PDB file of C-alpha atoms in Angstrom:
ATOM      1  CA  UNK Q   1       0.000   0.000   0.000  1.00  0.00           C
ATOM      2  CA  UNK Q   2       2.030   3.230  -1.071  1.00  0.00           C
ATOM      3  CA  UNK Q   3      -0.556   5.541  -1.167  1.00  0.00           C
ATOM      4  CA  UNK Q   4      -1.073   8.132   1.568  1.00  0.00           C
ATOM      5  CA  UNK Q   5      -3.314   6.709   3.902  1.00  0.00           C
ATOM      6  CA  UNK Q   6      -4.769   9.567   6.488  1.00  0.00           C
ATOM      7  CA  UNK Q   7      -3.662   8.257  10.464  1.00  0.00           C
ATOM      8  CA  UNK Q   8      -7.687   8.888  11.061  1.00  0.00           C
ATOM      9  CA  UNK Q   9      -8.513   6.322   8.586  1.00  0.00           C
ATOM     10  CA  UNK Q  10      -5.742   4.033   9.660  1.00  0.00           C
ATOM     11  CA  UNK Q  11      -6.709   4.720  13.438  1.00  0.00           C
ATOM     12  CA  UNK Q  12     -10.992   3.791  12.253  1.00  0.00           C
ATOM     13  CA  UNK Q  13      -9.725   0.430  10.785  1.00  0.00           C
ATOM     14  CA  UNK Q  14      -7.416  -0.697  13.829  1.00  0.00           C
ATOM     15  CA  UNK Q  15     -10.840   0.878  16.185  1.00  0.00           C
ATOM     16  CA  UNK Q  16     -13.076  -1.830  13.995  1.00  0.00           C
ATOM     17  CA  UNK Q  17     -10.795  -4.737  14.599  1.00  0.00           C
ATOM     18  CA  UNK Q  18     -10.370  -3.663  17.961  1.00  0.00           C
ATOM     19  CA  UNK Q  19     -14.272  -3.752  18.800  1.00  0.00           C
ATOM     20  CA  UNK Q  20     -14.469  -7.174  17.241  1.00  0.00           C
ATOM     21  CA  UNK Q  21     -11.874  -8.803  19.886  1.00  0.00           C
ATOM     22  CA  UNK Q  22     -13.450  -6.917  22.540  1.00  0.00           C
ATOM     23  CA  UNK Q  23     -16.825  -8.856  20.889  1.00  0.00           C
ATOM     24  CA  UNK Q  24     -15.753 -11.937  20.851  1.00  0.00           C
ATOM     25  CA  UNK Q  25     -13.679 -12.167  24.130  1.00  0.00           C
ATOM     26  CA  UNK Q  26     -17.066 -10.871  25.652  1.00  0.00           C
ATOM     27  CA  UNK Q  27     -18.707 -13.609  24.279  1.00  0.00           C
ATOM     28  CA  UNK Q  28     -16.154 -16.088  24.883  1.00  0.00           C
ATOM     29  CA  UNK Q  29     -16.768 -14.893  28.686  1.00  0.00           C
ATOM     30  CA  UNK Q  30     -20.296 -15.232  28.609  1.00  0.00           C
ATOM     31  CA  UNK Q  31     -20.170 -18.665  27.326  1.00  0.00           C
ATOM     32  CA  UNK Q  32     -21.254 -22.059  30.071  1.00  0.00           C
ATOM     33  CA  UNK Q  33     -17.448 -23.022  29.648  1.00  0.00           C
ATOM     34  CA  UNK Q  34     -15.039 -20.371  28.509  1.00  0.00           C
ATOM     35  CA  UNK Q  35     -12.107 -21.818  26.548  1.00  0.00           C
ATOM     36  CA  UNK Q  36      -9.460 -19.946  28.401  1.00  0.00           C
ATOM     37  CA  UNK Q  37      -6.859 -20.584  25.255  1.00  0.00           C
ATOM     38  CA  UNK Q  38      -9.286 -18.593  22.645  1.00  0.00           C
ATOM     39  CA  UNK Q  39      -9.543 -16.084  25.750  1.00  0.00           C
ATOM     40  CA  UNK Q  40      -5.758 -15.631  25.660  1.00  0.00           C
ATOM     41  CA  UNK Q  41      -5.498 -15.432  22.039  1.00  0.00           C
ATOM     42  CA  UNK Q  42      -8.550 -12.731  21.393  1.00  0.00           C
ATOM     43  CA  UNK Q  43      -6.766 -10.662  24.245  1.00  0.00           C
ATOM     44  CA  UNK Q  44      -3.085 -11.344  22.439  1.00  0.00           C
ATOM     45  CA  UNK Q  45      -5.237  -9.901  19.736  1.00  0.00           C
ATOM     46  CA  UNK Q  46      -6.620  -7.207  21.650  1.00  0.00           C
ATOM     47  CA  UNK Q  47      -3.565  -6.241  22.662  1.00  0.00           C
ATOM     48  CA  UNK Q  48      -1.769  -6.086  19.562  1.00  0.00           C
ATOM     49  CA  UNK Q  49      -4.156  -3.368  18.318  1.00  0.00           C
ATOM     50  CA  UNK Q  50      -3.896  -0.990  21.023  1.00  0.00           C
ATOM     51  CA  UNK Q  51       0.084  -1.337  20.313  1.00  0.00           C
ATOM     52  CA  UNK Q  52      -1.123  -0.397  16.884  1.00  0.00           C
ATOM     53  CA  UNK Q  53      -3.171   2.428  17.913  1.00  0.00           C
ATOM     54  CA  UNK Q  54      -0.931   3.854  20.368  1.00  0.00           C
ATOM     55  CA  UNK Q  55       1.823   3.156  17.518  1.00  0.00           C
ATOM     56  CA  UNK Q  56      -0.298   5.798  14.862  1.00  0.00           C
ATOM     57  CA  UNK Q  57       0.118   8.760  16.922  1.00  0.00           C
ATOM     58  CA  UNK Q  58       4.420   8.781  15.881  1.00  0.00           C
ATOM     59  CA  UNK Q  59       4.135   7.190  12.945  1.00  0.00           C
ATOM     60  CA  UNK Q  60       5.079   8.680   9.285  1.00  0.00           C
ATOM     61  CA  UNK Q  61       3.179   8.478   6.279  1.00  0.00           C
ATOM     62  CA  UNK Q  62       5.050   4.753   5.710  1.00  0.00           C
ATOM     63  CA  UNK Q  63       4.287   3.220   8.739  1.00  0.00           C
ATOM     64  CA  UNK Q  64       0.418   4.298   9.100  1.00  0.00           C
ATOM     65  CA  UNK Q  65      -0.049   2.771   5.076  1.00  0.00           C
ATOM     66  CA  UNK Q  66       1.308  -0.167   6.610  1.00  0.00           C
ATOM     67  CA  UNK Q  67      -0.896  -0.453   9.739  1.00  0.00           C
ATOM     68  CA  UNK Q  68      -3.577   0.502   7.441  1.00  0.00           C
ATOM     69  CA  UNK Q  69      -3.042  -2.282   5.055  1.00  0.00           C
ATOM     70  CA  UNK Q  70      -2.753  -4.916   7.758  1.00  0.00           C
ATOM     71  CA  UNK Q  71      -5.735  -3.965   9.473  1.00  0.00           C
ATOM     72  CA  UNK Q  72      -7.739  -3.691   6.193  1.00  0.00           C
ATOM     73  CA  UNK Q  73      -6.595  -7.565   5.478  1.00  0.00           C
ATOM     74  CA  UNK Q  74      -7.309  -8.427   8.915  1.00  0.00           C
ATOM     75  CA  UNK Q  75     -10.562  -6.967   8.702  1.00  0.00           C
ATOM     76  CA  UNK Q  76     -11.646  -8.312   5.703  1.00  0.00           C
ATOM     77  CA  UNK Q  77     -10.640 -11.720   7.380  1.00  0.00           C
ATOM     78  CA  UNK Q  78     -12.728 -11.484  10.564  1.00  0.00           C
ATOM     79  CA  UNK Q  79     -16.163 -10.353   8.335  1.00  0.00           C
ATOM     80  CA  UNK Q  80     -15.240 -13.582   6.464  1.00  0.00           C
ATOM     81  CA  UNK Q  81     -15.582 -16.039   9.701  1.00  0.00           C
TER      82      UNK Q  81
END
């Protein structure tokens, strides 16, 4: 992805991946036996997106079309489960 990507949209795509973990480990929680390995990988998951985030607000132009890109593929992914 070498086009300019605004850190806004970049930041919107990492916030919609970010909501889904926060779904799912919710529901993971909720369910009569939690699977406590899918719990540790949605939060690993979780995780990794508010390093993201918190990584947009010093990036340059390079590195937010890359966390853009990722989190496009990523969310293209989870809509496909």
């Amino acid at each position: 992805m070498s086009e300019h990507v605004n850190p806004e949209a970049a930041e919107h795509l990492v916030q919609e991946v970010s909501a889904w973990y926060s779904e799912q480990i919710a529901k993971e929680r909720r369910a009569a036996v939690p699977d406590a390995e899918q719990l540790k990988i949605l939060t690993a998951g979780l995780a990794a997106c508010a390093a993201d985030q918190q990584a947009l607000e010093d990036a340059g132009p390079e590195e937010v079309a890359e966390i853009a890109a990722r989190y496009a593929a990523r969310s293209q992914e989870l809509k496909g489960q």
